[in-house]
mmCIF file of C-alpha atoms and ligand atoms in Angstrom:
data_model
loop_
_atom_site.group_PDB
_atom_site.id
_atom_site.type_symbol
_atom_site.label_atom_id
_atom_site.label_comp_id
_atom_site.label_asym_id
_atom_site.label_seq_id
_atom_site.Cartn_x
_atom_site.Cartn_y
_atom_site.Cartn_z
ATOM 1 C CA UNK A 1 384.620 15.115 78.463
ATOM 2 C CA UNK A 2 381.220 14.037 77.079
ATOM 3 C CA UNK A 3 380.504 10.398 79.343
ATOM 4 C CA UNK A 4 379.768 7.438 76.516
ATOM 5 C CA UNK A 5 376.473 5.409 76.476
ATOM 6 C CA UNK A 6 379.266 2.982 77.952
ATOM 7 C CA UNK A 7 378.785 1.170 81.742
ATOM 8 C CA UNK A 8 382.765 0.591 83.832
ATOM 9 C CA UNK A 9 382.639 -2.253 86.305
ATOM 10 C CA UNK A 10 384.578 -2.447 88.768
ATOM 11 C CA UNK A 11 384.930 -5.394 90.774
ATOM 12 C CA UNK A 12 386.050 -9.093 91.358
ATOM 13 C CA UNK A 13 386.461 -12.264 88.600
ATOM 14 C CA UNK A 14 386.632 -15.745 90.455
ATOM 15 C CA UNK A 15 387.029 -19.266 88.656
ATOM 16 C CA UNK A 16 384.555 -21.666 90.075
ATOM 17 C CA UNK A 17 386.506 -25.185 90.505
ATOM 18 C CA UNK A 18 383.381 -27.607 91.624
ATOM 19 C CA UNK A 19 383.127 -30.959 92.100
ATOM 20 C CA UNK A 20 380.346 -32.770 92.295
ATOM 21 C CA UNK A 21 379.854 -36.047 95.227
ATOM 22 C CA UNK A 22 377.498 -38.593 96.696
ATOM 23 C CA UNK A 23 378.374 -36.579 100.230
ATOM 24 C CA UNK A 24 380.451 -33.524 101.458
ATOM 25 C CA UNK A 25 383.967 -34.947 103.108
ATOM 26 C CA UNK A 26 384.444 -34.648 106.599
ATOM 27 C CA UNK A 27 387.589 -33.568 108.059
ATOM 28 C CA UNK A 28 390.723 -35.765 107.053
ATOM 29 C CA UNK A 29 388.159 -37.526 104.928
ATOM 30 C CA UNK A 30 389.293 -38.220 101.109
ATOM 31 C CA UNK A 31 386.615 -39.314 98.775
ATOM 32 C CA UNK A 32 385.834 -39.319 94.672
ATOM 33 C CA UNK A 33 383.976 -37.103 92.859
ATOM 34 C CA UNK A 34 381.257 -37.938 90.604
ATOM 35 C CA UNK A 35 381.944 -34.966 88.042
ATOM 36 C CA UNK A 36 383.667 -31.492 87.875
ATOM 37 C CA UNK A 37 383.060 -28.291 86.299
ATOM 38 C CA UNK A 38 384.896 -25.320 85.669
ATOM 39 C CA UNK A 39 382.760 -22.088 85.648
ATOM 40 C CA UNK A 40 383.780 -18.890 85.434
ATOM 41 C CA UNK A 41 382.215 -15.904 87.957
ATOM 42 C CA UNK A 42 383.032 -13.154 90.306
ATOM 43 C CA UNK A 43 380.545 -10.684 90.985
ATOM 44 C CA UNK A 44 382.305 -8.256 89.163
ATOM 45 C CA UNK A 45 382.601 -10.169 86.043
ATOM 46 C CA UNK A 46 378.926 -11.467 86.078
ATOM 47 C CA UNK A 47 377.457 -8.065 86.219
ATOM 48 C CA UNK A 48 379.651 -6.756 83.400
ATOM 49 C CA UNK A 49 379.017 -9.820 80.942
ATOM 50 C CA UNK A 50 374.826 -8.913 82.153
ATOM 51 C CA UNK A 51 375.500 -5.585 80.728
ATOM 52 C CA UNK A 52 377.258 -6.647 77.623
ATOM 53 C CA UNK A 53 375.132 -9.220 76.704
ATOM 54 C CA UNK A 54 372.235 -6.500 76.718
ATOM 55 C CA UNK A 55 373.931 -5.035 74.394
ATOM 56 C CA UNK A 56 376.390 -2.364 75.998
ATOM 57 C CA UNK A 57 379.861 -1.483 75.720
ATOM 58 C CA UNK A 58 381.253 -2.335 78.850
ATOM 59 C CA UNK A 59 384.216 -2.157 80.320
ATOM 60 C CA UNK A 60 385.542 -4.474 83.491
ATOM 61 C CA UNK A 61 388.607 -2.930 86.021
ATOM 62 C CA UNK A 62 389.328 -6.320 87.682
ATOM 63 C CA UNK A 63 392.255 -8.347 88.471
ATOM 64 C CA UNK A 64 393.891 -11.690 87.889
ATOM 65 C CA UNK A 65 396.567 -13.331 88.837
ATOM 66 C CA UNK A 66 399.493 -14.573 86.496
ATOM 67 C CA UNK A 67 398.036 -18.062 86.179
ATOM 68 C CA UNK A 68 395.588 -20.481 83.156
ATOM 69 C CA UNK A 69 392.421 -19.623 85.298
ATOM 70 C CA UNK A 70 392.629 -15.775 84.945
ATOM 71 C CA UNK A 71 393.588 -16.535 80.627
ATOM 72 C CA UNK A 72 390.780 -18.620 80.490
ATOM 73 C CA UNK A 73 388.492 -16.380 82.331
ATOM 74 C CA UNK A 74 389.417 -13.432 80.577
ATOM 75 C CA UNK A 75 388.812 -15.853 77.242
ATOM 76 C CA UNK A 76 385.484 -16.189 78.264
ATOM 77 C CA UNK A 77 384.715 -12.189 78.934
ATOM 78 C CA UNK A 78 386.027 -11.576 74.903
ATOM 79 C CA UNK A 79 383.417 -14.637 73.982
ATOM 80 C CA UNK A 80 380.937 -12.034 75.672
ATOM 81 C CA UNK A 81 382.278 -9.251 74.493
ATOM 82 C CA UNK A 82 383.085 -7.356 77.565
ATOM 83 C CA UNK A 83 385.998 -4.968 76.950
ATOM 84 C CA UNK A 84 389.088 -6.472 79.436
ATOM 85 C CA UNK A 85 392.241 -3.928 78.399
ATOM 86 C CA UNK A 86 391.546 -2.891 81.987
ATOM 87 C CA UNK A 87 391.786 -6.123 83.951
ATOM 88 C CA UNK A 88 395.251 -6.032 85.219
ATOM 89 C CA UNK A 89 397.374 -9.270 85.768
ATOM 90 C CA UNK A 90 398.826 -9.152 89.231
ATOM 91 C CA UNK A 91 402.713 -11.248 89.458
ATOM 92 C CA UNK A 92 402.973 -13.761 91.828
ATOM 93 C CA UNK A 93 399.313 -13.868 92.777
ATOM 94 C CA UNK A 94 396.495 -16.423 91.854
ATOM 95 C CA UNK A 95 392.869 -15.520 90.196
ATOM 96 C CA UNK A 96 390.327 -15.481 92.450
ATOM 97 C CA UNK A 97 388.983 -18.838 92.664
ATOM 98 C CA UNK A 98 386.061 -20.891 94.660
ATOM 99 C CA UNK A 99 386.457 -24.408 95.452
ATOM 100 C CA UNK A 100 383.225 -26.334 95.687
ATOM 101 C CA UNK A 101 382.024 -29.421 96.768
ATOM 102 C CA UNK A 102 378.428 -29.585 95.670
ATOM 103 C CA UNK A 103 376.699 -33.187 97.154
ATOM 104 C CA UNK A 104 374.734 -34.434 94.786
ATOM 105 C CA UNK A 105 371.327 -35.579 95.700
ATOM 106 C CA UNK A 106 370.814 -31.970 97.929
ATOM 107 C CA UNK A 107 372.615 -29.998 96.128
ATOM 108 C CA UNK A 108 373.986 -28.580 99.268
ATOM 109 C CA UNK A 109 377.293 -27.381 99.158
ATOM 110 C CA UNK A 110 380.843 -26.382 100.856
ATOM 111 C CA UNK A 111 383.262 -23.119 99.516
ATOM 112 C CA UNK A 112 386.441 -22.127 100.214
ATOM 113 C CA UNK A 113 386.994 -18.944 98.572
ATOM 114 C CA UNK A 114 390.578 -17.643 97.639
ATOM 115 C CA UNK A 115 390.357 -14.166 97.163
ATOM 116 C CA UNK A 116 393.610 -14.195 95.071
ATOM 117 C CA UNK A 117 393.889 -10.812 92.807
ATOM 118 C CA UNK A 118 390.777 -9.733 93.635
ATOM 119 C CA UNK A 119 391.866 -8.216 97.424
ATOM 120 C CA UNK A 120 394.950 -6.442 95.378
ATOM 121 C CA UNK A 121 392.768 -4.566 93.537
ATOM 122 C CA UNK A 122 394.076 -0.918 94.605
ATOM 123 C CA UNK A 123 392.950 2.377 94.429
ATOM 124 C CA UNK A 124 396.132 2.976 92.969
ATOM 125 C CA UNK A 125 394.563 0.420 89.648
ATOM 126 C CA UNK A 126 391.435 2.459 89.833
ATOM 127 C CA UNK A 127 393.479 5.357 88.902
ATOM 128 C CA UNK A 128 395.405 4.388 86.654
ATOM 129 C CA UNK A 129 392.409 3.270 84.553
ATOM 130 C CA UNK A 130 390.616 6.628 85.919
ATOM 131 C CA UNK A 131 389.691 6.938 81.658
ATOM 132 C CA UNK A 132 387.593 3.530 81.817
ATOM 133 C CA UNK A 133 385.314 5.178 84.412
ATOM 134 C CA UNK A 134 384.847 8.804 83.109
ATOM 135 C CA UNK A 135 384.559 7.885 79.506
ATOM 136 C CA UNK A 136 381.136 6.179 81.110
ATOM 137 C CA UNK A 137 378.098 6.993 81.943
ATOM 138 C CA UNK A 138 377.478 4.126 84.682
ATOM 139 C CA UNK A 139 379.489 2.858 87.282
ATOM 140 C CA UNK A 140 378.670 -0.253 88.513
ATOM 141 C CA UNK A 141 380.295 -1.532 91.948
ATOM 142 C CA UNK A 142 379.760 -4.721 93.962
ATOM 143 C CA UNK A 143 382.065 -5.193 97.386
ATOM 144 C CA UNK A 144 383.913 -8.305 96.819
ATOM 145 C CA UNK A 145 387.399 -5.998 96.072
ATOM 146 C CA UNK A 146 388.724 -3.912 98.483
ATOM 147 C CA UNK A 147 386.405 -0.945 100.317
ATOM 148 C CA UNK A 148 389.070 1.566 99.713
ATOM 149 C CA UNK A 149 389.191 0.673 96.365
ATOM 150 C CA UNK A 150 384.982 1.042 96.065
ATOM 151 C CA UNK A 151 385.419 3.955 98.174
ATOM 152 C CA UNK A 152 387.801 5.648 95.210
ATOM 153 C CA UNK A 153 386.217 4.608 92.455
ATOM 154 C CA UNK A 154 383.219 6.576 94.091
ATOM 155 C CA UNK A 155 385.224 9.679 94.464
ATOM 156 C CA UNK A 156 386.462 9.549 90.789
ATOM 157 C CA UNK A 157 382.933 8.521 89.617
ATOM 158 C CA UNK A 158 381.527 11.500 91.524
ATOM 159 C CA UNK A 159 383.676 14.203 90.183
ATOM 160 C CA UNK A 160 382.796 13.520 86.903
ATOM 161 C CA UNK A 161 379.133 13.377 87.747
ATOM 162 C CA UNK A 162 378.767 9.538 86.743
ATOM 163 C CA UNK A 163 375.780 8.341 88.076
ATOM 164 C CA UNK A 164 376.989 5.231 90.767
ATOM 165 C CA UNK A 165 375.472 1.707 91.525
ATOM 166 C CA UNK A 166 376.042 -0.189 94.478
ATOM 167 C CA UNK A 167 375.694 -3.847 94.871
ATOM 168 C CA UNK A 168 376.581 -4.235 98.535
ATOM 169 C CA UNK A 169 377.366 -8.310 98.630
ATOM 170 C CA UNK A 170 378.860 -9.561 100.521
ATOM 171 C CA UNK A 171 377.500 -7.126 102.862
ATOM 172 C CA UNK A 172 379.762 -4.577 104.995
ATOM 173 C CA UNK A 173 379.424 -1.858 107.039
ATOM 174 C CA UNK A 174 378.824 1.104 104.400
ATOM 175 C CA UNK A 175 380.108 4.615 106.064
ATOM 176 C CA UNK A 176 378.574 8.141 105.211
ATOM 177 C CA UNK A 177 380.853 8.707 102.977
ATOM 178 C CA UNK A 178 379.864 5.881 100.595
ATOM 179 C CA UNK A 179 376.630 6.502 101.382
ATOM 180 C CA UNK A 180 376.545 10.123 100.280
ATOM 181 C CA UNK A 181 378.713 8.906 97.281
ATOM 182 C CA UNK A 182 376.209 6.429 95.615
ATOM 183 C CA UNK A 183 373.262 7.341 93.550
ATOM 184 C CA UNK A 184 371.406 3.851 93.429
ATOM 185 C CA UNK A 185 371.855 0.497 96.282
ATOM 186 C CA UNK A 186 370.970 -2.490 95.343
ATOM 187 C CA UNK A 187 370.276 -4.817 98.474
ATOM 188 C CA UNK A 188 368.687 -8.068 98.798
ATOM 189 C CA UNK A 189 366.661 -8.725 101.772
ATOM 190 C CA UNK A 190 369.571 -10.163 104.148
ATOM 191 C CA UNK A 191 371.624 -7.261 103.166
ATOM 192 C CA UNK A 192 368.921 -4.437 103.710
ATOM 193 C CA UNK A 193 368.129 -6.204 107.370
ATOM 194 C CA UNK A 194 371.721 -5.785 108.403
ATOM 195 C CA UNK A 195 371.596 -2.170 106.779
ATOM 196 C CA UNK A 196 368.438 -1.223 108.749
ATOM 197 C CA UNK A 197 369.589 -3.025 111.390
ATOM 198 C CA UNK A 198 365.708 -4.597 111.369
ATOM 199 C CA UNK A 199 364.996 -8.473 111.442
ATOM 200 C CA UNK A 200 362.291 -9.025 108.199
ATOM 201 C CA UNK A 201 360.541 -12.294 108.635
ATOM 202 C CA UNK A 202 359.814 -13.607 104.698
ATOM 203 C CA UNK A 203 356.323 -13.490 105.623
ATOM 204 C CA UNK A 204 356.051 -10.186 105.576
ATOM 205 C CA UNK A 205 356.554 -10.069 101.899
ATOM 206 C CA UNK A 206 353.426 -12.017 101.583
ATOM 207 C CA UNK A 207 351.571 -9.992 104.480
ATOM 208 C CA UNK A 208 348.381 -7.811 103.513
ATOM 209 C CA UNK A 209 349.295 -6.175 106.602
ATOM 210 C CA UNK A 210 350.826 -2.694 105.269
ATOM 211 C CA UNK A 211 351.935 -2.281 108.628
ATOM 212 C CA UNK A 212 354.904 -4.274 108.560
ATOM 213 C CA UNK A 213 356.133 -3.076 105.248
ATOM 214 C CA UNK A 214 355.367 0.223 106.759
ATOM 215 C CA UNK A 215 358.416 0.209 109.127
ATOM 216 C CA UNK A 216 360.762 -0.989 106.985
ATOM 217 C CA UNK A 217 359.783 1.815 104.429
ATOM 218 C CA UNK A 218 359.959 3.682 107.312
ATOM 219 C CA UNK A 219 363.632 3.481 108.032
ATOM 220 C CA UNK A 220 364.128 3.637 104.609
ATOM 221 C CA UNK A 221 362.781 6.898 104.326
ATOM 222 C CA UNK A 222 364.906 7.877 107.209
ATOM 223 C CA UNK A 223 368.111 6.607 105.243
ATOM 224 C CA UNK A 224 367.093 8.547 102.019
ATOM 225 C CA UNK A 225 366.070 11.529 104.398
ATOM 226 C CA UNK A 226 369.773 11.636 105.565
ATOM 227 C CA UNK A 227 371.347 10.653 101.925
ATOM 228 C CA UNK A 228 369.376 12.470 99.789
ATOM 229 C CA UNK A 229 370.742 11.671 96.378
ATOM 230 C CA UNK A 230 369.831 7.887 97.765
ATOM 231 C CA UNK A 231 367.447 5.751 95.723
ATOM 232 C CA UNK A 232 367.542 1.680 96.542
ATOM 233 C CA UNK A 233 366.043 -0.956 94.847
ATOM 234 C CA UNK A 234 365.376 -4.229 96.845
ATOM 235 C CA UNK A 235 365.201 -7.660 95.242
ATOM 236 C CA UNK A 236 362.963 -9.812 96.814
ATOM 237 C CA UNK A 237 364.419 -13.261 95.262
ATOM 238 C CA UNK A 238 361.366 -15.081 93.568
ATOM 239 C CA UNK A 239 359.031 -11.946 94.621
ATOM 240 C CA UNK A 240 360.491 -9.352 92.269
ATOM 241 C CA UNK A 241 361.778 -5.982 94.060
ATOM 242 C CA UNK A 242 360.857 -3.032 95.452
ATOM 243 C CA UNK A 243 361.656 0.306 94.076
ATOM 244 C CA UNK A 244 362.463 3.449 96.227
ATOM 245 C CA UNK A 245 363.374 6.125 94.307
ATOM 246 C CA UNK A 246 364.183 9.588 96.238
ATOM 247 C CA UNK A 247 361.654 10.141 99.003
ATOM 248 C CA UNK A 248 358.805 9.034 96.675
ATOM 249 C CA UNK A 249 356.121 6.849 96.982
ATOM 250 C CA UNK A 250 357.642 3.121 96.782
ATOM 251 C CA UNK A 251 356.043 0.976 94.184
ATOM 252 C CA UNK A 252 356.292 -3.083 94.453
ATOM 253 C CA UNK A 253 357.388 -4.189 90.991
ATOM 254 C CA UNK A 254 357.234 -8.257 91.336
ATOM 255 C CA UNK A 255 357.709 -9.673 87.637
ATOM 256 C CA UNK A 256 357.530 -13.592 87.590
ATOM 257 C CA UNK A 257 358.101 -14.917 84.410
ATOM 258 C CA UNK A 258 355.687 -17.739 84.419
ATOM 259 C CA UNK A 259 351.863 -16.135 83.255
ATOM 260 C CA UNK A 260 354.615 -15.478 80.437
ATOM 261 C CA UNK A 261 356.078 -18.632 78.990
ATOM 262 C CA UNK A 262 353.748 -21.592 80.202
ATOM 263 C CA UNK A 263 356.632 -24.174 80.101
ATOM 264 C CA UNK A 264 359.000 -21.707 82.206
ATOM 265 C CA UNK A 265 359.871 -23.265 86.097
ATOM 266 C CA UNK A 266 362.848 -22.246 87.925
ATOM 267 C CA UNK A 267 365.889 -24.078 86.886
ATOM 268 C CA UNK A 268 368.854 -21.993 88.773
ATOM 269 C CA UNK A 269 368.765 -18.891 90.414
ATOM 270 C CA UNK A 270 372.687 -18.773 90.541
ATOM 271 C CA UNK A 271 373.697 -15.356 90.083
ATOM 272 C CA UNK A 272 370.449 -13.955 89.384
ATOM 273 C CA UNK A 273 371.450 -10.833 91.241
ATOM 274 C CA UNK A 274 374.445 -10.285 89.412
ATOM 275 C CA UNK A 275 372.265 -10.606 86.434
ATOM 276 C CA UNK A 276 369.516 -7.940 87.912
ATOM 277 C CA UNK A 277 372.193 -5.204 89.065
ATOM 278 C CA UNK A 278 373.834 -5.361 85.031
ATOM 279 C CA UNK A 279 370.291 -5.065 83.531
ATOM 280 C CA UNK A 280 369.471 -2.524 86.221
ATOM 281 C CA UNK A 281 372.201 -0.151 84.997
ATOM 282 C CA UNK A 282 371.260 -1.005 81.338
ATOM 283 C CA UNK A 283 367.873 0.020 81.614
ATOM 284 C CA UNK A 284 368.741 3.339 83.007
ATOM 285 C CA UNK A 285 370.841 4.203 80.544
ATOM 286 C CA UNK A 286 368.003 3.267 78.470
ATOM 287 C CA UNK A 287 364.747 4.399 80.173
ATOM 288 C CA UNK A 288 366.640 7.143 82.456
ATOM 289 C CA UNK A 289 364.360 6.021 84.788
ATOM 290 C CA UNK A 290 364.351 3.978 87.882
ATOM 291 C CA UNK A 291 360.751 1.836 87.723
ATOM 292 C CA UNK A 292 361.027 1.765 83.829
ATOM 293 C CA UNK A 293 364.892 -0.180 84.422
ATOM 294 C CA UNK A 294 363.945 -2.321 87.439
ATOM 295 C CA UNK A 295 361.277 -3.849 85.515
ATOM 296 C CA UNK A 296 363.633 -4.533 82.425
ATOM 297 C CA UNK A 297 365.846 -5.572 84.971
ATOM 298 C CA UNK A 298 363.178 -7.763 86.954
ATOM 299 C CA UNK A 299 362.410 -9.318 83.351
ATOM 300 C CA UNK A 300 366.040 -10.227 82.141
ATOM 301 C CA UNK A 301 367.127 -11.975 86.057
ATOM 302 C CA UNK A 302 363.435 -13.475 85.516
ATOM 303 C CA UNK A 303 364.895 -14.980 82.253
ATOM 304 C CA UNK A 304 368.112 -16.209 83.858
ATOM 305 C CA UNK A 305 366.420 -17.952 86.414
ATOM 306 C CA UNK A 306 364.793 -20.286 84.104
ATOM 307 C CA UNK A 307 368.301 -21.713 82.829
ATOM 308 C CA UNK A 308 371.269 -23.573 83.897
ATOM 309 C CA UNK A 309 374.475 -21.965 84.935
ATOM 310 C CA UNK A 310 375.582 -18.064 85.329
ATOM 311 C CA UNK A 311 376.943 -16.038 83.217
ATOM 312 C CA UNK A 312 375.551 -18.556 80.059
ATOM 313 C CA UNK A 313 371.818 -17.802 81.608
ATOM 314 C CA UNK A 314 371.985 -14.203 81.114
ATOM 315 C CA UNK A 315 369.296 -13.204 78.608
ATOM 316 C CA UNK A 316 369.995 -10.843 75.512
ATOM 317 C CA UNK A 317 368.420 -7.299 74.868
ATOM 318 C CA UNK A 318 365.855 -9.197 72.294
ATOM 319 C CA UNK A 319 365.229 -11.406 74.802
ATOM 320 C CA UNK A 320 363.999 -9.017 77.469
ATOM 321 C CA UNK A 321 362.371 -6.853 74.891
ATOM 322 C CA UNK A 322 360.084 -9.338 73.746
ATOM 323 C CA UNK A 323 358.858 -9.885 77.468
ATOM 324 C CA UNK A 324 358.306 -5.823 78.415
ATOM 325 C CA UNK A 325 356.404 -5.225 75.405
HETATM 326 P P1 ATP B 401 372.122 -14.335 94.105
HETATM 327 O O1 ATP B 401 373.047 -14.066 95.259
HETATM 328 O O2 ATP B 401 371.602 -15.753 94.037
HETATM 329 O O3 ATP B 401 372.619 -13.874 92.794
HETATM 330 P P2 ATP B 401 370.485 -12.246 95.276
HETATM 331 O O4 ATP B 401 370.152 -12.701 96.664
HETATM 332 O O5 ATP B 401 371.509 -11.188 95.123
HETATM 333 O O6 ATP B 401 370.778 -13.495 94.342
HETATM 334 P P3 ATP B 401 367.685 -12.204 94.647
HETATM 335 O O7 ATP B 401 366.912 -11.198 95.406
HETATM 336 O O8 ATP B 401 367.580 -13.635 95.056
HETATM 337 O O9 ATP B 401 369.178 -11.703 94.556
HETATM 338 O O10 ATP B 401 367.243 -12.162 93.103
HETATM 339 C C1 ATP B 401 367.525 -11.052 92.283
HETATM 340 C C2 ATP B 401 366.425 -10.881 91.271
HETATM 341 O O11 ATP B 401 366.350 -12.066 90.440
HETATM 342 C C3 ATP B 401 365.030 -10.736 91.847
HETATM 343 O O12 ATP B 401 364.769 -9.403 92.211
HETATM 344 C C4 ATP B 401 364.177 -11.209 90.677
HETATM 345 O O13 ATP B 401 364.080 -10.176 89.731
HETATM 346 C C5 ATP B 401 365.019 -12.323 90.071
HETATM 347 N N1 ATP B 401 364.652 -13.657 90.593
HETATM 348 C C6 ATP B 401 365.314 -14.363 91.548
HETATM 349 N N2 ATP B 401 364.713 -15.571 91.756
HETATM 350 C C7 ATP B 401 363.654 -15.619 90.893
HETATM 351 C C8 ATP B 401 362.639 -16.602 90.590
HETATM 352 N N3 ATP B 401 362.591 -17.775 91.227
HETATM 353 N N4 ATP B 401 361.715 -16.297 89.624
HETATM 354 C C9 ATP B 401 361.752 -15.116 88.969
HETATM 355 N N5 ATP B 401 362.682 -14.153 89.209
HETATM 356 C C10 ATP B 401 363.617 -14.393 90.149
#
């Protein structure tokens, strides 16, 4: 079968419960909040509204439990447009949820996170919606469900020559076979450390000293030596990313959006990687090639940086248009 110009998510949908308080209780403390929000995430479902929002049919394979917050959450995917006749509602189970407690005047926070459906998330649901993924061209994967589950998807994706993202947050040991399995990772800078097993200081991003970019290049070369169909693309936070494509030269790509729109400053960076890894598979399927989609996708996480909230900051395919040209 003929892939669509289609991109298949697979991965997690949470419900964000926060409340908002002068200060963060203390154990066996009880105290009043000042305000409450409800706001709707998962990594899963942030990178597929990204997508959609830029304009692609996408389709999510996620789970919810049998409860109001997976309804409303899947409410707010149709509002977006995201295709969700393959998120499955699990019996007896709650939606993945995250219960904050942001204080107000730092902003610092606490989170307990209930996994909920997303940790039932089987292979066994992958397969059964094996027709999601192969009617696709993209397969977009983050690691907040399952590994097996990731690890399945790959296979599937893989045997129908589907080209495969990874988003590896929250970070976990990745075996060979993953490895071998993906076409594109998509670390930040705490998750490529732990991958190369290699303390970066921040400075070094700043550094006019190639030598310390030189070793971490270095072992990345030595990854991509080993997994050859490997290309990565790092994202620096407020310094852009770095593009590796297969044992190539690596080209820094850092788009900041403010020589663009004079007013712009940075408002929330919540989810801004969620928001880079959809536009990153966007522009491939676009561009069909990796510098040409890391800048669109450096552009539209630039955007969503400069407003309030998550999925509601994620720019539209105008949007990021106007910017590239
Ligand atoms: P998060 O977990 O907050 O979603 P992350 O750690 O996965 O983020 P980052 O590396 O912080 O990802 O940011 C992803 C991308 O978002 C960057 O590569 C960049 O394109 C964009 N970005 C992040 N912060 C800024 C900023 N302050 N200004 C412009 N672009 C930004």
């Amino acid at each position: 079968m003929e892939p669509e110009r289609n991109i298949c998510v697979i991965g997690s949908l949470n419900v964000d419960l926060v409340a908002t308080a002068t200060k963060i209780p203390v154990k066996g403390e009880t105290i009043l909040a000042s305000s409450f929000a409800i706001r709707y995430g998962g990594k899963g479902a942030n990178q597929a509204v990204a997508c959609s929002r830029l304009g692609i049919q996408t389709n999510l394979v996620a789970k919810i439990g049998d409860d109001d917050y997976g309804r409303q959450a899947m409410e707010k995917l149709a509002e977006y447009s995201v295709n969700t006749s393959t998120v499955i509602k699990e019996e007896l189970e709650s939606t993945g949820l995250a219960l904050i407690v942001v204080e107000e005047e730092t902003g610092e926070n606490v989170i307990t996170v209930v996994s909920g459906a997303n940790a039932r998330l089987s292979s066994e649901d992958v397969l059964r919606h094996e027709e999601a993924i192969v009617s696709c061209s993209i397969c977009l994967l983050q690691l907040e469900i399952p590994l097996d589950t990731v690890k399945k998807t790959i296979e599937i994706a893989k045997r129908n020559q589907i080209k495969v993202i990874l988003n590896p947050a929250p970070f976990q040991l990745l075996n060979d076979e993953i490895l071998y399995g993906i076409d594109i990772l998509v670390p930040n800078v705490l998750e490529l450390e732990i991958l190369l097993g290699l303390h970066i200081p921040d400075s070094t991003w700043y550094s006019n000293d190639d030598s310390e970019t030189a070793v971490i290049f270095g072992l990345v070369d030595r990854l991509q030596r080993k997994f050859q169909n490997l290309a990565l693309v790092i994202t620096l936070g407020k310094r852009g990313c770095i593009v590796c494509p297969h044992m190539e030269n690596k080209h820094l790509n850092a788009f900041l959006i403010e020589p663009y729109i004079s007013t712009h400053h940075t408002v929330d960076t919540t989810g801004a990687g969620d928001c880079f890894c959809g536009a990153l598979a966007v522009g491939l399927m676009e561009y069909g090639n990796l510098l040409e989609a890391a800048r669109f996708a450096n552009i539209a996480a630039g955007i969503s940086v400069t407003r309030q909230g998550t999925q509601e900051s994620y720019p539209s395919r105008e949007q990021v248009e106007y910017l590239l040209k």
